[in-house]
PDB file of C-alpha atoms and ligand atoms in Angstrom:
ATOM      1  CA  UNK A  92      23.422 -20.239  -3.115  1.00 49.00           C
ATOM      2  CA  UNK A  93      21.564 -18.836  -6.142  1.00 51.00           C
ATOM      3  CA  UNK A  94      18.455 -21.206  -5.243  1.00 55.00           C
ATOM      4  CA  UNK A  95      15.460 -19.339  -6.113  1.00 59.00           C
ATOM      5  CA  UNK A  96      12.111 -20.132  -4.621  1.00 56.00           C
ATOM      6  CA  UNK A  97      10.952 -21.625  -7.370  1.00 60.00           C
ATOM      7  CA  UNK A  98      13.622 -24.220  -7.496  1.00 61.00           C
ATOM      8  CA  UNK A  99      13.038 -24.978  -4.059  1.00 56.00           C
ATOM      9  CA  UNK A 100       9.330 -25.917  -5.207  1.00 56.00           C
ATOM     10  CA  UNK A 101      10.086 -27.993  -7.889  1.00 57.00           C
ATOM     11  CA  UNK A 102      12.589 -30.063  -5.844  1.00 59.00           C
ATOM     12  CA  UNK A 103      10.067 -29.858  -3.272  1.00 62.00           C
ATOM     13  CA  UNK A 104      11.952 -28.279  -0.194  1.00 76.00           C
ATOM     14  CA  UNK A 105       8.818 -26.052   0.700  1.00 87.00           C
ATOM     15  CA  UNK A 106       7.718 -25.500   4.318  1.00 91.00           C
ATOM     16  CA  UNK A 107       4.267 -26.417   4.022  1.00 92.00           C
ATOM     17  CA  UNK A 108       2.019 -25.222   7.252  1.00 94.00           C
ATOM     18  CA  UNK A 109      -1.899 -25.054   7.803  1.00 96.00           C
ATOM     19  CA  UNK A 110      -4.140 -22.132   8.640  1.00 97.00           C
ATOM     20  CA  UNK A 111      -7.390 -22.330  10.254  1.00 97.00           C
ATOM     21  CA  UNK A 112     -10.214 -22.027   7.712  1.00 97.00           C
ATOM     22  CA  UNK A 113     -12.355 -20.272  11.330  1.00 96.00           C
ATOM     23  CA  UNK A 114      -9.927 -18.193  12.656  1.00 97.00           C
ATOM     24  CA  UNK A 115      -7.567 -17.852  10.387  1.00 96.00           C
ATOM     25  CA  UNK A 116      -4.605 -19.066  12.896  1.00 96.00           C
ATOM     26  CA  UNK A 117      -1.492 -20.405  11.424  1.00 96.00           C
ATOM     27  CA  UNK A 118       0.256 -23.887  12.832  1.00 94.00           C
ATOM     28  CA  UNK A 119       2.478 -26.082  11.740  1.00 91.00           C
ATOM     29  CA  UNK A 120       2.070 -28.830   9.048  1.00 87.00           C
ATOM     30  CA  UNK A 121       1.770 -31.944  11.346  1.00 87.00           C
ATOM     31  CA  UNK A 122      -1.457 -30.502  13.037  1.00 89.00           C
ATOM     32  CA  UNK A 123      -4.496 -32.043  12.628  1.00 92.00           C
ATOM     33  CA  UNK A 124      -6.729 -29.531  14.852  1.00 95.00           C
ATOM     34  CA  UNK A 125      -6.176 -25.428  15.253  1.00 96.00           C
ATOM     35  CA  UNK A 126      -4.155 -24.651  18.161  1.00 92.00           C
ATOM     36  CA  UNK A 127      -6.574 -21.621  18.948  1.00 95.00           C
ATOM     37  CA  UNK A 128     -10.132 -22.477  18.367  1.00 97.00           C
ATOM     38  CA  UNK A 129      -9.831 -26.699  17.749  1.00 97.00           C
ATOM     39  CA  UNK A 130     -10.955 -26.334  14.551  1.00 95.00           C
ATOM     40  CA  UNK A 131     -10.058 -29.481  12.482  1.00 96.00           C
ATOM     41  CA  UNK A 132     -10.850 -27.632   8.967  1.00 97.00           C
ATOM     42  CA  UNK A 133      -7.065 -26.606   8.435  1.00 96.00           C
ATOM     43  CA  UNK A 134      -6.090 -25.205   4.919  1.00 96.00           C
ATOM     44  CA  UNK A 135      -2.728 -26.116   3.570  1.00 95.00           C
ATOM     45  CA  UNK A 136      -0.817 -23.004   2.906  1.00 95.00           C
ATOM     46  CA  UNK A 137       3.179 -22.521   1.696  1.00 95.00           C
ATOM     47  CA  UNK A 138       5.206 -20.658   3.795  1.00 95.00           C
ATOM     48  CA  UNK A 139       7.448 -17.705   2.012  1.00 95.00           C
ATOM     49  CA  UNK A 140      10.282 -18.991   4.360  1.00 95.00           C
ATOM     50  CA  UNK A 141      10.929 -15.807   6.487  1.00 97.00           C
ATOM     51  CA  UNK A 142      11.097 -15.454   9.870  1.00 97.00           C
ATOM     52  CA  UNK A 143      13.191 -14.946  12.901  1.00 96.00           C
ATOM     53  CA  UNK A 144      14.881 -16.617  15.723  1.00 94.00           C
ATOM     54  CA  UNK A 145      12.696 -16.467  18.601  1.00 93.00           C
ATOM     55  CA  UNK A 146      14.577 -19.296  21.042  1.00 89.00           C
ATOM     56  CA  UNK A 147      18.157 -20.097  20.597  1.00 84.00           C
ATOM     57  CA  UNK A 148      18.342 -24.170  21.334  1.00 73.00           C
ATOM     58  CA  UNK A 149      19.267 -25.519  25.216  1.00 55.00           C
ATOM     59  CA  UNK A 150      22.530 -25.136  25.812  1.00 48.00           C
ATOM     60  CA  UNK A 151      24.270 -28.133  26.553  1.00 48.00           C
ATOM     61  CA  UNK A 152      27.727 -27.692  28.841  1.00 45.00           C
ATOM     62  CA  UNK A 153      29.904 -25.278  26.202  1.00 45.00           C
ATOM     63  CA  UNK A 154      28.687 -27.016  23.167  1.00 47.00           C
ATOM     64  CA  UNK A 155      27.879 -23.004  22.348  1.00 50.00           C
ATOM     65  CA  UNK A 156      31.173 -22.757  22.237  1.00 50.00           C
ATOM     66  CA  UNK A 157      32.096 -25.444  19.516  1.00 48.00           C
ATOM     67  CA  UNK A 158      32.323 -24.353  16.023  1.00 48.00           C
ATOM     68  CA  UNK A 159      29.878 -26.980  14.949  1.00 51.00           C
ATOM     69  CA  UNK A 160      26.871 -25.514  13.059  1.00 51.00           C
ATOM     70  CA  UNK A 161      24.197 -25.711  12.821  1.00 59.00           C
ATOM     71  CA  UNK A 162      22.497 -24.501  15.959  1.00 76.00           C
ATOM     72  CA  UNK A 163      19.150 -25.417  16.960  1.00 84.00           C
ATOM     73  CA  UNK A 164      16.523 -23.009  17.523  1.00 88.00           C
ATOM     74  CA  UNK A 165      13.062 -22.281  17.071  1.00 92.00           C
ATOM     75  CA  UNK A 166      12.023 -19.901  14.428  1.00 94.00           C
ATOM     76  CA  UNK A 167       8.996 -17.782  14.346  1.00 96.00           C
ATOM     77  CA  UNK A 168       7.398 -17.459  10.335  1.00 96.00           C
ATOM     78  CA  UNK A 169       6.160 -14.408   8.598  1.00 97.00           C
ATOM     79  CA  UNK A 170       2.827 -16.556   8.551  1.00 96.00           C
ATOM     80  CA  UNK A 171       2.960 -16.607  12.337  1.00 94.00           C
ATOM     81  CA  UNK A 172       3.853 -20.241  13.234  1.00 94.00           C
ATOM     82  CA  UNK A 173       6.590 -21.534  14.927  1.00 93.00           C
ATOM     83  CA  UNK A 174       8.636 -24.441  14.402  1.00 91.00           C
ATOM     84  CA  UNK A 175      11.893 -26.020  15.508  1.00 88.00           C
ATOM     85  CA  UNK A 176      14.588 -25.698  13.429  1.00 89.00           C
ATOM     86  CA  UNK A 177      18.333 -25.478  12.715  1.00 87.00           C
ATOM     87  CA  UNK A 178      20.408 -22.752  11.779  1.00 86.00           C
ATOM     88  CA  UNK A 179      23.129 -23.460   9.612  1.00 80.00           C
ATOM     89  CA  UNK A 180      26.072 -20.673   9.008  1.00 73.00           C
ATOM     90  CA  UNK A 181      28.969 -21.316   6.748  1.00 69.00           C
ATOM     91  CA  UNK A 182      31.374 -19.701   9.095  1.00 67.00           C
ATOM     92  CA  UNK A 183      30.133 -19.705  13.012  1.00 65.00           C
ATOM     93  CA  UNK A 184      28.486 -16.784  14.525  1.00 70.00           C
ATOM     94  CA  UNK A 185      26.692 -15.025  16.932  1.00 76.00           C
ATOM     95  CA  UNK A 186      23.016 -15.406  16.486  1.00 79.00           C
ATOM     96  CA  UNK A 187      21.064 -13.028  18.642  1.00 83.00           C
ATOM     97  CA  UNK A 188      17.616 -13.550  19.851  1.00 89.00           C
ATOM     98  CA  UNK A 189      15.025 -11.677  16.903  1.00 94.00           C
ATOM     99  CA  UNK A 190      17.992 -12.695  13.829  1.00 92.00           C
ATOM    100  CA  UNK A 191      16.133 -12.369  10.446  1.00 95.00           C
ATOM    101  CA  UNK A 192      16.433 -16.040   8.622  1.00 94.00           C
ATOM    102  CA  UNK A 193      15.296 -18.143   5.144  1.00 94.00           C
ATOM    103  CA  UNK A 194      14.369 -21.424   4.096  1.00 94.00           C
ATOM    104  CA  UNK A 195      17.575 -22.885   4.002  1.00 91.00           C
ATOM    105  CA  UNK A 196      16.562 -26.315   2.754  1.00 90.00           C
ATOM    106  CA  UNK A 197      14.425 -29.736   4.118  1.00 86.00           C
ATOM    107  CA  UNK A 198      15.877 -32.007   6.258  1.00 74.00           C
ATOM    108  CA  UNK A 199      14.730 -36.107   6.729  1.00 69.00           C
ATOM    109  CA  UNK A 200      13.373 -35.590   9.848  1.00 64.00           C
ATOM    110  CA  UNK A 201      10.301 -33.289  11.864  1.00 57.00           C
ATOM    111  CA  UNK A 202      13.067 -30.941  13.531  1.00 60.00           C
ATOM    112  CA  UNK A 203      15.685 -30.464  10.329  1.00 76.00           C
ATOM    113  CA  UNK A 204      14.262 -27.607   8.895  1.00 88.00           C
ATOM    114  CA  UNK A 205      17.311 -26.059   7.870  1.00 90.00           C
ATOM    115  CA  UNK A 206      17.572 -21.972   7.874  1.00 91.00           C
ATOM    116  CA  UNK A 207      20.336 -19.572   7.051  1.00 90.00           C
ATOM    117  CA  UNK A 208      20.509 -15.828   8.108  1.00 90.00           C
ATOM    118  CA  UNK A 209      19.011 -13.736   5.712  1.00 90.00           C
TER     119      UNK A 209
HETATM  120 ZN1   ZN B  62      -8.857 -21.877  14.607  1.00 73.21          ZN
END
């Protein structure tokens, strides 16, 4: 609430990806060798932290149903690179399939990207 980007960078809660320096492809952080061409010559880049839902997460018995946020999914970014990620709502919702969504904030771990609907 009220976080600008630019707090976000000084407390370091970027999302940091790479893009290609051949074909100018776009993958996440931990790769060490393009996706596309197998480049290795990755640029770091910062990610403007918008994107959209493109998979909702596995649904586990009717654990859909449980008012426990966040949800995992996978989110597709502006730069074109997809990650896993969680979605986390202050009240529970409906997310369809193609939801816009922020940076929320950095988790500990690989997968706790955290994003909110934008
Ligand atoms: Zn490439």
């Amino acid at each position: 609430m009220g976080v600008t980007m630019s707090d976000r960078q000084e407390a370091g809660e970027v999302l940091r990806y790479r893009r290609c320096r051949w074909c100018r492809s776009a993958t996440v952080h931990s790769s060490f060798l393009c996706p596309v061409c197998g480049e290795s010559e990755l640029d770091e880049q910062v990610s403007a932290g918008y994107g959209v839902v493109s998979r909702l997460g596995a649904t586990r018995g009717s654990c859909q149903l449980v008012h426990q946020p966040p949800h995992a999914c996978v989110v597709t970014l502006d730069e074109g690179f997809t990650i896993p990620a969680l979605l986390s709502e202050d009240r529970p919702t409906v997310v369809p399939l193609g939801a816009r969504v922020c940076l929320r904030g950095l988790g500990a771990g690989p997968q706790a990207v955290e994003f909110r609907l934008a």
